[in-house]
PDB file of C-alpha atoms in Angstrom:
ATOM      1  CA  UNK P   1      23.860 -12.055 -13.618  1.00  0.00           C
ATOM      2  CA  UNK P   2      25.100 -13.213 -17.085  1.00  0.00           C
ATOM      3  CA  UNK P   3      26.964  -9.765 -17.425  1.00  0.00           C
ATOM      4  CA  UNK P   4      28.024  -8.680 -14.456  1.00  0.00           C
ATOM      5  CA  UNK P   5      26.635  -5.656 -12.120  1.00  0.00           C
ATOM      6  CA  UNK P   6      28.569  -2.773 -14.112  1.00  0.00           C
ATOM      7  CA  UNK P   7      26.370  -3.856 -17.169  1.00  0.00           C
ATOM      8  CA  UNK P   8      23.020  -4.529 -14.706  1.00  0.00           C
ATOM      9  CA  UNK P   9      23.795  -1.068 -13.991  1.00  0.00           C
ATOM     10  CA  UNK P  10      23.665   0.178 -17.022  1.00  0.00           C
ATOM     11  CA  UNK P  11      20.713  -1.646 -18.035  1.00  0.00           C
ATOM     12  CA  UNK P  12      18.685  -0.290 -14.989  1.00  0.00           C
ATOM     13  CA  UNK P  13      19.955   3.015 -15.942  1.00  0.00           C
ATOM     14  CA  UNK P  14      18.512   3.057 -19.835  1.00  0.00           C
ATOM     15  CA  UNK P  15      15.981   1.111 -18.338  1.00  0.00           C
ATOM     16  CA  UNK P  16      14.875   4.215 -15.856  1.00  0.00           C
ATOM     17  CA  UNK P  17      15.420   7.059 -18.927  1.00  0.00           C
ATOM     18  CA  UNK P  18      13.064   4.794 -20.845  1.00  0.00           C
ATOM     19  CA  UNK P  19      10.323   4.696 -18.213  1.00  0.00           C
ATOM     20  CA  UNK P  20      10.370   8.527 -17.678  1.00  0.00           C
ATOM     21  CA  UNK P  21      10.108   8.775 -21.462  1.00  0.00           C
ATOM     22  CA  UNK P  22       7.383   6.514 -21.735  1.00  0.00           C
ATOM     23  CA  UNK P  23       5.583   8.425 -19.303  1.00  0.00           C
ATOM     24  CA  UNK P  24       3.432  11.827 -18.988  1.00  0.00           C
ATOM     25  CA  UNK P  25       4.861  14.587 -17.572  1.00  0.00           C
ATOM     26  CA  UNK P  26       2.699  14.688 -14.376  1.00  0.00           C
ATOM     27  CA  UNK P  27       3.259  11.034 -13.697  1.00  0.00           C
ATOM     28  CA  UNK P  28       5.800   9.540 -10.952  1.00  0.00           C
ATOM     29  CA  UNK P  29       8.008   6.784 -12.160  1.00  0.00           C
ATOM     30  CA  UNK P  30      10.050   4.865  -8.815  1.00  0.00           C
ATOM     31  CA  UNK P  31      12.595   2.657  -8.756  1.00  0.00           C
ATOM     32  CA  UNK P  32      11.500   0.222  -5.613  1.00  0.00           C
ATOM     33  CA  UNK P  33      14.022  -1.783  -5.468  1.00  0.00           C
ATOM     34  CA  UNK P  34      16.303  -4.258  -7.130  1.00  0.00           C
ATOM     35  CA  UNK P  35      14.750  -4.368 -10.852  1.00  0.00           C
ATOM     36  CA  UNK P  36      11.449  -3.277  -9.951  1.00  0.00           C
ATOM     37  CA  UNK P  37       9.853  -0.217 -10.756  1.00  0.00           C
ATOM     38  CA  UNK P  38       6.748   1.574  -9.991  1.00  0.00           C
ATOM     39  CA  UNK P  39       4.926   4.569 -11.857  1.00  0.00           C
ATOM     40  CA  UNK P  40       1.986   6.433 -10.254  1.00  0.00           C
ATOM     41  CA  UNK P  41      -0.402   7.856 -12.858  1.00  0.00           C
ATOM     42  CA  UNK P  42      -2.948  10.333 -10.952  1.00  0.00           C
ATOM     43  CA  UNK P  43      -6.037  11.360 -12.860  1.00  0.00           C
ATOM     44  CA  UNK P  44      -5.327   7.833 -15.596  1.00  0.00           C
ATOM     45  CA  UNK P  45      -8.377   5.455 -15.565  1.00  0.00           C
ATOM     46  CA  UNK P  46      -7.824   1.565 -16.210  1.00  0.00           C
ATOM     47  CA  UNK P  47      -7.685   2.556 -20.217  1.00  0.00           C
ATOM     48  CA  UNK P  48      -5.029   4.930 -20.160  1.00  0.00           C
ATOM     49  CA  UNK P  49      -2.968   3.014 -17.490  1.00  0.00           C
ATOM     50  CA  UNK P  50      -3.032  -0.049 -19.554  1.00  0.00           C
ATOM     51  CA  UNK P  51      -1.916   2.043 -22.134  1.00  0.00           C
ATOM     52  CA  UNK P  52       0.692   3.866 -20.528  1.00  0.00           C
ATOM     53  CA  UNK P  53       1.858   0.652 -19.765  1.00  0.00           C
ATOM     54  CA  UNK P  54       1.897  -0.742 -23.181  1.00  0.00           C
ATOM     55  CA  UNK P  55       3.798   2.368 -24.519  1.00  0.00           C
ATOM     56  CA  UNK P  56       6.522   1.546 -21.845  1.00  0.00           C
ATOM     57  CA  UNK P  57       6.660  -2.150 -22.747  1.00  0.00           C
ATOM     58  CA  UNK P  58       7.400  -1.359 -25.853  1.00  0.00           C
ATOM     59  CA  UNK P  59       9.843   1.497 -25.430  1.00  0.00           C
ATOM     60  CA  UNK P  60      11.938  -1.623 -23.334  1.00  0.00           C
ATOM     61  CA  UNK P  61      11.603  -4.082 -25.921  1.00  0.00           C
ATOM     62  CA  UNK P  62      11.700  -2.690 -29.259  1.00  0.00           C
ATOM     63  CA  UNK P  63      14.969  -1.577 -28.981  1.00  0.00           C
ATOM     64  CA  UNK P  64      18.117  -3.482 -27.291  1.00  0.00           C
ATOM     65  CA  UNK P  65      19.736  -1.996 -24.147  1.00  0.00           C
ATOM     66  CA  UNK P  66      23.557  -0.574 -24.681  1.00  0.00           C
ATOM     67  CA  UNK P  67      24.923  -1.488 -21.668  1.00  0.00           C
ATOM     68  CA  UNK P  68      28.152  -2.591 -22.627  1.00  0.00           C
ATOM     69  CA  UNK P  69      28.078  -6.048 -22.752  1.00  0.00           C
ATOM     70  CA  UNK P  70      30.588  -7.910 -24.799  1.00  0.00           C
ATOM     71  CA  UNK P  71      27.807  -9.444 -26.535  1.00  0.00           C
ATOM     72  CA  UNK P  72      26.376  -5.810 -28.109  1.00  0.00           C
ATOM     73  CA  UNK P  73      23.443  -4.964 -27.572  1.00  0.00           C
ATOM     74  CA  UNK P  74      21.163  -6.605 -24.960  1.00  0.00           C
ATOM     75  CA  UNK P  75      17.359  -7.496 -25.684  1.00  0.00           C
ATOM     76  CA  UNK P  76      15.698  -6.778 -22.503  1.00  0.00           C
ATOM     77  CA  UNK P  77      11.903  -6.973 -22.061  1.00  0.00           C
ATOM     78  CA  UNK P  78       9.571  -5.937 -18.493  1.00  0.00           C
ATOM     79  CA  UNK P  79       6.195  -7.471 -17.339  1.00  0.00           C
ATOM     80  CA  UNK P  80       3.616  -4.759 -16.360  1.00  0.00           C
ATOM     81  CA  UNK P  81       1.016  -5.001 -13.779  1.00  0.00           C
ATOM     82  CA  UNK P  82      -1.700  -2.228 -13.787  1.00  0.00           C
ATOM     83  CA  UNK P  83      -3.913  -2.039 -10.794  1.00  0.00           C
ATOM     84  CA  UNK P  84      -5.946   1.336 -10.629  1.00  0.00           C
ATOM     85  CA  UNK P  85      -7.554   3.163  -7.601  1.00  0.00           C
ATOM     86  CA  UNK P  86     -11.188   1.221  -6.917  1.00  0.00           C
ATOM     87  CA  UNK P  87     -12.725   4.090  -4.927  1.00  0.00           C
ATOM     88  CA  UNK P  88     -12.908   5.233  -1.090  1.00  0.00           C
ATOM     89  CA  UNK P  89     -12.421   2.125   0.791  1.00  0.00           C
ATOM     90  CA  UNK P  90      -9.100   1.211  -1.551  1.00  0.00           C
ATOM     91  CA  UNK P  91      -5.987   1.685   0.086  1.00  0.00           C
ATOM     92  CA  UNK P  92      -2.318   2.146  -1.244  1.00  0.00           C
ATOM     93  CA  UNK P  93      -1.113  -1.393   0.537  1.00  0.00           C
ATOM     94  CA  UNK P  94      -4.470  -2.942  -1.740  1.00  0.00           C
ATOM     95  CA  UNK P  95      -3.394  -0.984  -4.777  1.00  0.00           C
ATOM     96  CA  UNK P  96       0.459  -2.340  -4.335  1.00  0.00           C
ATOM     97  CA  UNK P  97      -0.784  -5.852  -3.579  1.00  0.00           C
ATOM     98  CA  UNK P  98      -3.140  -6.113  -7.051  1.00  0.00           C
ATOM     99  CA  UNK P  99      -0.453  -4.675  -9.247  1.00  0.00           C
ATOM    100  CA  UNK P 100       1.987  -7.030  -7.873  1.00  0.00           C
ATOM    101  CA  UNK P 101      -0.443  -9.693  -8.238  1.00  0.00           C
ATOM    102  CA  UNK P 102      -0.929  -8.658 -11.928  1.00  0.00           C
ATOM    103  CA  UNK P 103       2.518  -8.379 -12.501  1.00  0.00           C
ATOM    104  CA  UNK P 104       3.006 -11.961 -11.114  1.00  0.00           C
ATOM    105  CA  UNK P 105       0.585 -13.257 -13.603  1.00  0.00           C
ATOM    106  CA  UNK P 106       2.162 -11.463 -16.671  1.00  0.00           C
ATOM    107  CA  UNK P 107       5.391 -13.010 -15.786  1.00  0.00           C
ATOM    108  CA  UNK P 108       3.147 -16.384 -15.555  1.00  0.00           C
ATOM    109  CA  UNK P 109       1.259 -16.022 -18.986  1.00  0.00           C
ATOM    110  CA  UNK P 110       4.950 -15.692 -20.915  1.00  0.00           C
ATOM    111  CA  UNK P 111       6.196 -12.336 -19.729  1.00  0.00           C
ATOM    112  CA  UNK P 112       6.792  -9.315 -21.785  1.00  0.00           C
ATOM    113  CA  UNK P 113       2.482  -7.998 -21.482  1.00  0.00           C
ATOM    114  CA  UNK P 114       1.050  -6.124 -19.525  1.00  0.00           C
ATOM    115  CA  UNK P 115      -1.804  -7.164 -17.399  1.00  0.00           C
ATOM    116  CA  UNK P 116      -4.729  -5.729 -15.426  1.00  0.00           C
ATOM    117  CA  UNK P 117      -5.334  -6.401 -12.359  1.00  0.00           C
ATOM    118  CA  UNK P 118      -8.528  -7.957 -11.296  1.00  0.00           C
ATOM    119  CA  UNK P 119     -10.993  -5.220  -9.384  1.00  0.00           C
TER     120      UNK P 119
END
């Protein structure tokens, strides 16, 4: 909002090249909507999810964004939620609703972590 929607733009842009370098090859990184992503990691258990998602925080926040903002370079940081696939009864719309949960309560414990959601 600060720097207009050409630079959001750009930022969700680098922001999207990061994620799909921050993930495996036979992973699915989504943009949902707005500034939220989603990445679907089949065959990663709680471990390497919470590690995938580490790897991506820090690919966002180690380095600022070039987006073209007056200011130079912009320092732009992501909460994670990780939720992982519980067995037969779980459900996508479950899955969804714990990440989001988890992502809620990264954002609520200082932002920039991720965080696990609870089984």
């Amino acid at each position: 909002d600060t720097h207009g929607h050409d630079v959001g733009d750009r930022v969700l842009q680098e922001l999207a090249a990061r994620i799909k370098d921050g993930v495996r090859n036979l992973d699915l990184p989504c943009r949902t909507g707005g500034e939220e992503f989603i990445a679907i990691l089949p065959d990663a258990d709680r471990t390497m999810a919470m590690r995938v998602g580490e790897r991506l925080r820090k690919f966002v926040s180690t380095k600022p964004f070039n987006a073209g903002a007056k200011t130079g370079g912009l320092p732009i940081t992501v909460s994670i939620g990780v939720a992982s696939f519980e067995g037969a009864s779980d459900n996508t719309e479950a899955m969804l609703k714990r990440a989001d949960d988890a992502l809620y309560q990264a954002k609520r414990d200082g932002r920039n972590r991720v965080m696990l959601a609870a089984a």
